[in-house]
Short mmCIF file of C-alpha atoms and ligand atoms in Angstrom, two decimals:
data_model
loop_
_atom_site.label_atom_id
_atom_site.label_comp_id
_atom_site.label_asym_id
_atom_site.label_seq_id
_atom_site.Cartn_x
_atom_site.Cartn_y
_atom_site.Cartn_z
CA UNK A 1 -4.42 29.10 -21.55
CA UNK A 2 -2.81 29.06 -25.06
CA UNK A 3 -3.92 26.18 -27.57
CA UNK A 4 -0.68 26.71 -29.55
CA UNK A 5 1.22 24.38 -27.31
CA UNK A 6 0.56 20.34 -26.63
CA UNK A 7 -2.07 19.74 -24.18
CA UNK A 8 -2.39 16.93 -21.91
CA UNK A 9 -5.48 14.51 -21.90
CA UNK A 10 -8.36 15.47 -19.88
CA UNK A 11 -7.95 14.55 -16.19
CA UNK A 12 -4.21 15.16 -15.97
CA UNK A 13 -3.98 18.66 -14.74
CA UNK A 14 -6.61 17.45 -12.18
CA UNK A 15 -4.21 15.09 -10.67
CA UNK A 16 -2.91 16.34 -7.26
CA UNK A 17 0.62 15.25 -7.60
CA UNK A 18 1.58 12.25 -4.79
CA UNK A 19 3.41 13.79 -2.12
CA UNK A 20 5.84 10.70 -0.66
CA UNK A 21 6.34 10.99 3.14
CA UNK A 22 9.36 13.65 4.51
CA UNK A 23 12.68 11.95 5.30
CA UNK A 24 14.13 15.08 6.67
CA UNK A 25 14.15 16.67 10.11
CA UNK A 26 16.13 19.92 10.23
CA UNK A 27 17.90 20.24 13.14
CA UNK A 28 17.59 16.89 14.70
CA UNK A 29 20.33 14.82 15.69
CA UNK A 30 19.11 11.27 14.58
CA UNK A 31 16.07 11.04 12.21
CA UNK A 32 13.59 8.04 12.46
CA UNK A 33 11.60 7.92 9.40
CA UNK A 34 8.14 6.63 10.14
CA UNK A 35 6.41 8.41 7.44
CA UNK A 36 6.35 5.54 4.46
CA UNK A 37 5.73 2.05 6.03
CA UNK A 38 9.23 0.93 5.49
CA UNK A 39 10.10 -1.99 7.41
CA UNK A 40 12.70 -1.28 10.34
CA UNK A 41 14.07 -4.67 9.88
CA UNK A 42 15.58 -3.79 6.03
CA UNK A 43 15.93 -6.45 3.47
CA UNK A 44 17.05 -9.87 3.91
CA UNK A 45 20.75 -10.25 3.85
CA UNK A 46 20.32 -12.72 1.08
CA UNK A 47 18.50 -10.46 -0.89
CA UNK A 48 21.25 -7.66 -0.40
CA UNK A 49 24.15 -10.25 -1.55
CA UNK A 50 22.03 -11.34 -4.61
CA UNK A 51 21.30 -7.68 -5.51
CA UNK A 52 25.34 -6.97 -5.32
CA UNK A 53 25.96 -10.15 -7.28
CA UNK A 54 24.52 -8.49 -10.40
CA UNK A 55 26.53 -5.18 -10.47
CA UNK A 56 29.16 -7.06 -12.37
CA UNK A 57 26.73 -7.59 -15.26
CA UNK A 58 25.15 -4.00 -15.58
CA UNK A 59 25.62 -3.70 -19.38
CA UNK A 60 23.00 -6.59 -19.83
CA UNK A 61 19.37 -5.95 -20.30
CA UNK A 62 17.45 -7.80 -17.88
CA UNK A 63 15.03 -11.01 -18.33
CA UNK A 64 12.10 -8.71 -19.57
CA UNK A 65 9.69 -11.80 -18.83
CA UNK A 66 11.40 -11.87 -15.27
CA UNK A 67 10.76 -15.86 -15.40
CA UNK A 68 13.02 -16.98 -12.52
CA UNK A 69 11.25 -14.47 -10.09
CA UNK A 70 7.73 -15.46 -11.36
CA UNK A 71 8.91 -18.93 -10.91
CA UNK A 72 9.89 -17.91 -7.33
CA UNK A 73 6.91 -16.59 -6.70
CA UNK A 74 4.45 -19.15 -8.09
CA UNK A 75 6.72 -21.63 -5.89
CA UNK A 76 5.85 -19.64 -2.64
CA UNK A 77 2.38 -19.10 -3.25
CA UNK A 78 1.48 -22.36 -5.22
CA UNK A 79 0.50 -20.41 -8.11
CA UNK A 80 0.96 -20.91 -12.03
CA UNK A 81 3.81 -18.39 -12.94
CA UNK A 82 2.12 -17.74 -16.21
CA UNK A 83 -0.65 -15.98 -14.80
CA UNK A 84 1.91 -13.50 -12.60
CA UNK A 85 3.14 -9.99 -14.07
CA UNK A 86 6.23 -8.44 -12.25
CA UNK A 87 6.35 -4.61 -12.08
CA UNK A 88 8.46 -1.68 -10.89
CA UNK A 89 6.61 -1.67 -7.70
CA UNK A 90 2.85 -2.39 -7.57
CA UNK A 91 2.27 1.60 -8.51
CA UNK A 92 3.50 0.38 -12.13
CA UNK A 93 0.97 -2.58 -12.21
CA UNK A 94 -1.95 -0.35 -10.63
CA UNK A 95 -1.17 1.88 -13.30
CA UNK A 96 -1.23 -0.53 -16.45
CA UNK A 97 -4.25 -1.81 -15.12
CA UNK A 98 -5.73 1.64 -15.39
CA UNK A 99 -4.47 2.00 -18.53
CA UNK A 100 -5.79 -1.32 -20.01
CA UNK A 101 -9.10 -1.17 -18.45
CA UNK A 102 -10.01 2.27 -18.35
CA UNK A 103 -11.01 4.68 -21.17
CA UNK A 104 -12.00 8.61 -21.42
CA UNK A 105 -15.53 8.67 -19.57
CA UNK A 106 -15.17 5.53 -17.70
CA UNK A 107 -15.26 5.30 -13.92
CA UNK A 108 -13.28 3.43 -11.41
CA UNK A 109 -13.99 3.42 -7.62
CA UNK A 110 -12.42 3.47 -4.73
CA UNK A 111 -12.95 4.13 -1.20
CA UNK A 112 -12.64 7.71 0.67
CA UNK A 113 -10.12 7.18 2.42
CA UNK A 114 -8.22 4.79 -0.27
CA UNK A 115 -4.65 4.33 -1.55
CA UNK A 116 -4.35 7.64 -3.72
CA UNK A 117 -2.35 5.85 -6.62
CA UNK A 118 -6.08 5.15 -7.30
CA UNK A 119 -7.40 8.48 -8.53
CA UNK A 120 -4.00 9.31 -9.85
CA UNK A 121 -3.87 6.18 -12.02
CA UNK A 122 -7.68 6.82 -12.95
CA UNK A 123 -7.16 10.36 -13.94
CA UNK A 124 -4.27 9.39 -15.66
CA UNK A 125 -6.23 7.34 -18.05
CA UNK A 126 -8.53 9.92 -18.71
CA UNK A 127 -11.41 8.46 -16.44
CA UNK A 128 -13.26 9.61 -13.22
CA UNK A 129 -12.49 8.45 -10.00
CA UNK A 130 -15.51 8.03 -8.01
CA UNK A 131 -14.96 8.04 -4.07
CA UNK A 132 -17.47 5.05 -2.05
CA UNK A 133 -18.22 6.33 1.61
CA UNK A 134 -16.17 4.49 4.49
CA UNK A 135 -17.54 3.33 7.83
CA UNK A 136 -15.12 3.74 10.64
CA UNK A 137 -12.60 4.14 8.26
CA UNK A 138 -13.42 0.94 6.83
CA UNK A 139 -14.33 -0.15 3.39
CA UNK A 140 -18.11 -0.29 3.02
CA UNK A 141 -18.79 -3.17 0.75
CA UNK A 142 -22.64 -1.88 0.15
CA UNK A 143 -21.63 1.64 -0.56
CA UNK A 144 -18.78 0.74 -3.06
CA UNK A 145 -21.79 -1.57 -4.60
CA UNK A 146 -24.27 1.47 -4.59
CA UNK A 147 -21.35 3.52 -6.52
CA UNK A 148 -21.28 1.17 -9.13
CA UNK A 149 -22.84 2.51 -12.66
CA UNK A 150 -23.07 2.22 -16.12
CA UNK A 151 -19.58 3.63 -16.51
CA UNK A 152 -17.96 1.91 -13.95
CA UNK A 153 -14.98 -0.53 -15.23
CA UNK A 154 -12.92 -0.78 -12.06
CA UNK A 155 -13.00 -1.13 -8.51
CA UNK A 156 -9.95 -0.38 -6.70
CA UNK A 157 -9.43 -2.14 -3.18
CA UNK A 158 -6.76 -1.62 -0.88
CA UNK A 159 -7.15 -4.61 1.81
CA UNK A 160 -5.84 -3.65 4.38
CA UNK A 161 -6.07 -0.15 3.14
CA UNK A 162 -3.55 2.43 3.52
CA UNK A 163 -3.51 4.83 5.53
CA UNK A 164 -6.11 3.72 7.95
CA UNK A 165 -5.07 -0.01 7.93
CA UNK A 166 -8.52 -1.26 8.23
CA UNK A 167 -9.46 -4.70 6.42
CA UNK A 168 -12.58 -6.39 5.37
CA UNK A 169 -13.21 -9.89 5.90
CA UNK A 170 -12.89 -12.59 2.94
CA UNK A 171 -16.73 -12.83 3.04
CA UNK A 172 -17.26 -9.18 2.42
CA UNK A 173 -14.63 -9.34 -0.13
CA UNK A 174 -16.37 -12.32 -2.00
CA UNK A 175 -19.86 -10.48 -1.38
CA UNK A 176 -18.56 -7.39 -3.18
CA UNK A 177 -17.25 -9.47 -5.71
CA UNK A 178 -20.73 -11.93 -6.07
CA UNK A 179 -22.63 -8.29 -6.94
CA UNK A 180 -20.31 -6.56 -9.45
CA UNK A 181 -21.26 -7.07 -12.83
CA UNK A 182 -19.01 -9.76 -14.79
CA UNK A 183 -17.24 -6.80 -16.85
CA UNK A 184 -16.25 -4.87 -13.95
CA UNK A 185 -12.58 -5.60 -12.75
CA UNK A 186 -11.97 -5.80 -9.13
CA UNK A 187 -8.39 -5.00 -8.34
CA UNK A 188 -7.19 -6.22 -4.88
CA UNK A 189 -4.23 -4.53 -3.41
CA UNK A 190 -2.68 -6.68 -1.04
CA UNK A 191 0.36 -4.86 -0.21
CA UNK A 192 0.22 -5.47 3.83
CA UNK A 193 -1.26 -8.95 3.55
CA UNK A 194 1.94 -10.36 4.99
CA UNK A 195 1.01 -8.58 8.27
CA UNK A 196 -2.69 -9.33 8.93
CA UNK A 197 -3.25 -11.97 11.70
CA UNK A 198 -7.14 -12.03 11.51
CA UNK A 199 -8.32 -15.73 10.20
CA UNK A 200 -10.99 -14.12 8.34
CA UNK A 201 -8.60 -12.50 5.97
CA UNK A 202 -7.51 -13.80 2.27
CA UNK A 203 -5.43 -11.65 0.16
CA UNK A 204 -7.61 -12.61 -2.74
CA UNK A 205 -5.70 -15.63 -4.67
CA UNK A 206 -8.48 -17.73 -4.13
CA UNK A 207 -11.26 -15.42 -5.48
CA UNK A 208 -8.46 -14.77 -8.62
CA UNK A 209 -8.00 -18.17 -9.24
CA UNK A 210 -11.82 -18.99 -9.82
CA UNK A 211 -12.92 -15.79 -11.67
CA UNK A 212 -12.17 -13.98 -14.63
CA UNK A 213 -12.49 -10.63 -13.31
CA UNK A 214 -10.41 -10.26 -10.06
CA UNK A 215 -6.64 -9.14 -9.68
CA UNK A 216 -4.44 -9.09 -7.06
CA UNK A 217 -1.52 -7.12 -6.45
CA UNK A 218 1.68 -7.60 -4.32
CA UNK A 219 4.73 -5.66 -3.23
CA UNK A 220 8.19 -6.30 -2.15
CA UNK A 221 8.15 -2.90 -0.73
CA UNK A 222 7.03 -3.40 2.51
CA UNK A 223 7.30 -6.78 4.49
CA UNK A 224 10.43 -7.50 2.01
CA UNK A 225 12.11 -4.20 2.94
CA UNK A 226 12.94 -3.71 -1.08
CA UNK A 227 11.17 -0.30 -1.56
CA UNK A 228 14.01 1.33 -3.30
CA UNK A 229 14.28 -1.43 -6.15
CA UNK A 230 10.52 -0.68 -6.99
CA UNK A 231 9.28 -4.25 -7.20
CA UNK A 232 5.77 -5.77 -7.31
CA UNK A 233 3.57 -8.26 -8.76
CA UNK A 234 0.24 -9.51 -9.87
CA UNK A 235 -1.85 -12.38 -10.02
CA UNK A 236 -4.57 -12.21 -12.44
CA UNK A 237 -6.71 -14.19 -14.95
CA UNK A 238 -4.72 -15.12 -18.32
CA UNK A 239 -6.50 -12.38 -20.23
CA UNK A 240 -5.68 -9.85 -17.77
CA UNK A 241 -2.23 -10.91 -17.75
CA UNK A 242 -2.13 -10.99 -21.63
CA UNK A 243 -3.43 -7.34 -21.59
CA UNK A 244 -0.99 -6.11 -19.01
CA UNK A 245 1.71 -7.87 -20.84
CA UNK A 246 1.02 -6.15 -24.12
CA UNK A 247 1.39 -2.75 -22.74
CA UNK A 248 3.97 -3.04 -19.92
CA UNK A 249 7.44 -1.73 -20.53
CA UNK A 250 9.39 -4.71 -22.14
CA UNK A 251 11.64 -4.79 -19.41
CA UNK A 252 9.91 -3.00 -16.69
CA UNK A 253 11.67 -4.95 -13.91
CA UNK A 254 15.46 -4.39 -13.77
CA UNK A 255 18.05 -7.23 -13.25
CA UNK A 256 19.29 -6.27 -9.56
CA UNK A 257 15.42 -6.13 -8.43
CA UNK A 258 14.51 -9.51 -10.20
CA UNK A 259 17.79 -11.03 -8.30
CA UNK A 260 16.88 -9.83 -5.05
CA UNK A 261 13.18 -10.44 -5.23
CA UNK A 262 14.04 -14.26 -5.82
CA UNK A 263 16.03 -14.28 -2.60
CA UNK A 264 13.74 -12.49 -0.70
CA UNK A 265 10.75 -14.55 -1.35
CA UNK A 266 12.80 -17.27 -0.40
CA UNK A 267 13.80 -16.05 2.73
CA UNK A 268 11.21 -17.23 5.10
CA UNK A 269 12.93 -16.52 8.25
CA UNK A 270 13.59 -13.25 7.50
CA UNK A 271 9.72 -12.79 6.83
CA UNK A 272 8.66 -14.20 10.12
CA UNK A 273 11.06 -11.92 12.05
CA UNK A 274 9.53 -9.06 10.38
CA UNK A 275 5.97 -10.08 11.16
CA UNK A 276 6.64 -10.89 14.71
CA UNK A 277 8.19 -7.90 15.12
CA UNK A 278 5.33 -5.85 13.54
CA UNK A 279 3.00 -7.84 15.48
CA UNK A 280 4.40 -7.23 18.92
CA UNK A 281 4.94 -3.35 18.29
CA UNK A 282 1.88 -2.82 16.79
CA UNK A 283 0.15 -4.01 19.67
CA UNK A 284 2.28 -2.27 21.92
CA UNK A 285 1.84 1.15 20.26
CA UNK A 286 -1.82 0.73 19.84
CA UNK A 287 -2.10 0.46 23.80
CA UNK A 288 0.40 3.11 24.64
CA UNK A 289 -0.77 5.53 22.33
CA UNK A 290 -4.57 4.74 23.16
CA UNK A 291 -3.41 5.31 26.97
CA UNK A 292 -2.51 8.87 26.42
CA UNK A 293 -6.00 9.38 25.08
CA UNK A 294 -5.67 9.56 21.83
CA UNK A 295 -8.00 7.64 19.39
CA UNK A 296 -6.02 4.89 17.13
CA UNK A 297 -7.92 3.01 14.13
CA UNK A 298 -7.58 -0.63 14.90
CA UNK A 299 -4.93 -1.30 12.07
CA UNK A 300 -3.90 -5.15 10.46
CA UNK A 301 -0.75 -3.74 8.71
CA UNK A 302 2.91 -2.17 9.46
CA UNK A 303 1.23 1.24 10.51
CA UNK A 304 -1.11 3.27 12.70
CA UNK A 305 -3.48 6.11 12.19
CA UNK A 306 -3.34 8.14 15.06
CA UNK A 307 -6.29 10.88 15.62
CA UNK A 308 -5.66 13.99 17.37
CA UNK A 309 -8.16 16.36 19.25
CA UNK A 310 -9.07 19.56 17.72
CA UNK A 311 -7.87 21.35 20.42
CA UNK A 312 -5.33 24.41 19.86
CA UNK A 313 -1.84 23.19 20.54
CA UNK A 314 -2.75 19.61 20.64
CA UNK A 315 -3.63 18.96 16.86
CA UNK A 316 -2.20 16.75 14.25
CA UNK A 317 -0.20 19.61 12.67
CA UNK A 318 1.33 20.83 16.06
CA UNK A 319 2.15 16.95 17.03
CA UNK A 320 3.97 16.63 13.79
CA UNK A 321 6.11 19.56 14.14
CA UNK A 322 6.79 18.49 17.71
CA UNK A 323 7.90 15.10 16.84
CA UNK A 324 9.69 16.18 13.97
CA UNK A 325 11.82 18.46 15.63
CA UNK A 326 12.77 15.27 17.71
CA UNK A 327 13.79 13.35 14.62
CA UNK A 328 10.57 11.45 14.59
CA UNK A 329 9.15 11.86 11.27
CA UNK A 330 5.45 10.44 10.83
CA UNK A 331 3.19 11.36 7.72
CA UNK A 332 0.57 13.74 7.64
CA UNK A 333 -2.52 13.14 5.61
CA UNK A 334 -4.01 16.08 4.39
CA UNK A 335 -4.20 14.82 0.49
CA UNK A 336 -6.07 11.79 2.33
CA UNK A 337 -8.66 14.03 3.62
CA UNK A 338 -7.62 12.98 7.05
CA UNK A 339 -6.38 16.35 8.55
CA UNK A 340 -6.71 15.45 11.88
CA UNK A 341 -4.63 12.62 11.83
CA UNK A 342 -0.61 11.22 11.51
CA UNK A 343 -0.17 7.73 10.44
CA UNK A 344 2.88 6.24 12.18
CA UNK A 345 4.94 3.21 10.35
CA UNK A 346 5.92 0.92 13.03
CA UNK A 347 9.59 1.27 13.76
CA UNK A 348 12.50 0.05 15.88
CA UNK A 349 12.16 -0.59 19.43
CA UNK A 350 13.85 2.61 19.90
CA UNK A 351 12.00 4.74 17.20
CA UNK A 352 8.72 3.27 18.89
CA UNK A 353 9.34 4.26 22.18
CA UNK A 354 10.54 7.57 21.35
CA UNK A 355 7.38 8.46 19.49
CA UNK A 356 5.45 7.52 22.77
CA UNK A 357 7.57 9.31 25.17
CA UNK A 358 7.27 12.54 22.70
CA UNK A 359 3.49 12.28 22.15
CA UNK A 360 3.17 12.14 26.22
CA UNK A 361 5.33 15.37 26.55
CA UNK A 362 3.42 17.00 23.70
CA UNK A 363 0.17 16.42 25.17
CA UNK A 364 1.37 17.28 28.66
CA UNK A 365 -1.69 17.83 30.96
CA UNK A 366 -4.05 16.94 28.17
CA UNK A 367 -2.83 13.35 28.04
CA UNK A 368 -4.88 10.95 30.63
C1 PLP B 1 2.92 0.87 -0.09
C2 PLP B 1 1.65 0.37 -1.03
C3 PLP B 1 1.84 -0.11 -1.80
C4 PLP B 1 3.11 -0.56 -2.55
O1 PLP B 1 3.62 0.24 -3.73
P1 PLP B 1 5.00 -0.12 -4.56
O2 PLP B 1 4.51 0.63 -5.59
O3 PLP B 1 5.01 -1.73 -4.74
O4 PLP B 1 6.18 0.29 -3.72
C5 PLP B 1 0.73 -0.72 -2.85
N1 PLP B 1 -0.39 -0.45 -2.48
C6 PLP B 1 -0.43 0.33 -1.41
C7 PLP B 1 -1.97 0.56 -0.59
C8 PLP B 1 0.60 0.74 -0.52
O5 PLP B 1 0.43 1.21 0.60
#
C-alpha cells in the first residue's frame, strides 16, 4: 500500500463495518421486517405529533444541551438531569465513551457474542477489543474479570445482550463491578431494560448513582419506537458526563428528536402497551418455536435467538432464504459468530404467526 496517501489510525481498517438488518425481500407481496428489533407498535402518537410540530422551525439550531429532554428523563427516572447526556442514538454515546476513555494500545472488554458496536468503537479509538467467553450465550462475570489486564480501560456489557437476549442479575453486575479496578469504566448498555420482567434485574441506575466508574446507556430506538430519529441517553458520574460533553458534537441531537423524545418518555401508557405486547408474544414464540424442535435461547428482550440444526436443508442459511422468500425477514448472525442461528424480533401478531407457520413448513418432517 502506498504511504504517499493519508492513512487511517491503526485499527480502523481491521473494523468489519456494521451490517444492518435486511429490509427488502425480492418478490414477496408483503414484507415483515423482524431483523432490527424495532417495535411492532410504532412510536407514541404523541411523539409523532411533537416531531411534526417542529417542522415549522427547521431553520433553528436545536438546544445543544437538550435540556428539556434531560429534564423529562430526569423526572421519569428520578435522576439529576446534570448527570445525563443525550446522543444521536446510544451508538453515538458508546463511541464517545470509547473516544474519551481509550487510547492507542488500551484494551476494552466485551463478551463473545456481545453487541458489535463495542469492538467497532474500540478499534475506532485505536484500542484493542478483547472478547471474554460466555456461558450458555450469557455473560460470565468470572471470564470478564479474568480478561482484565493492565491495559484494560473499559468493560462494555449489554444487559440484556443483543443478539443473545440473555441478561445477568443485578447481584452479578455488582460482583463484576466490585472486582474491577477503580480506574476501569464499566459501561452498562441497557437498550432493552424496559422489556425485562425478572425481578433480579436492575438496569444500572443504582450502581451509577453510587460509583465513579459506571455509566448506563439507554435508547429511544426500541420500546419507544423512535429508531429513525437516532436518540439515546446516558447516565453517569459528573466527571464522565463532563468528559463526554467536551467531545460530543455541540448539536449531536436534533430538534425533532428532542421534541419526540420528551413526548415518548411521558407516554407511559404507550410504553406499557409495548411491554405487554412483547411479554405475551415473546412467550408464545418461545413456546411455539421450541415445539418445532428448535432450540431457542431464553430471552428477556424483544427478540429471540433461534438455533438451527446442521442438517442439510435445515440450516439457518436455508431457513433465512425460505423465510425471506415469504417476506419474513429475520437476522442472520454470521458477524456475531453465530452462523447457525437467526435472530427474530417480536413482531405483530400477524408476523409472529406467519413466522411460526413458515418455520413449520420449512422444517417439514424434521419438526417434532
Ligand atoms: C439497539 C441497541 C442499541 C441502540 O442503539 P441506538 O444507537 O440507540 O439505536 C444499543 N445497544 C444495543 C445492545 C442494542 O441492541
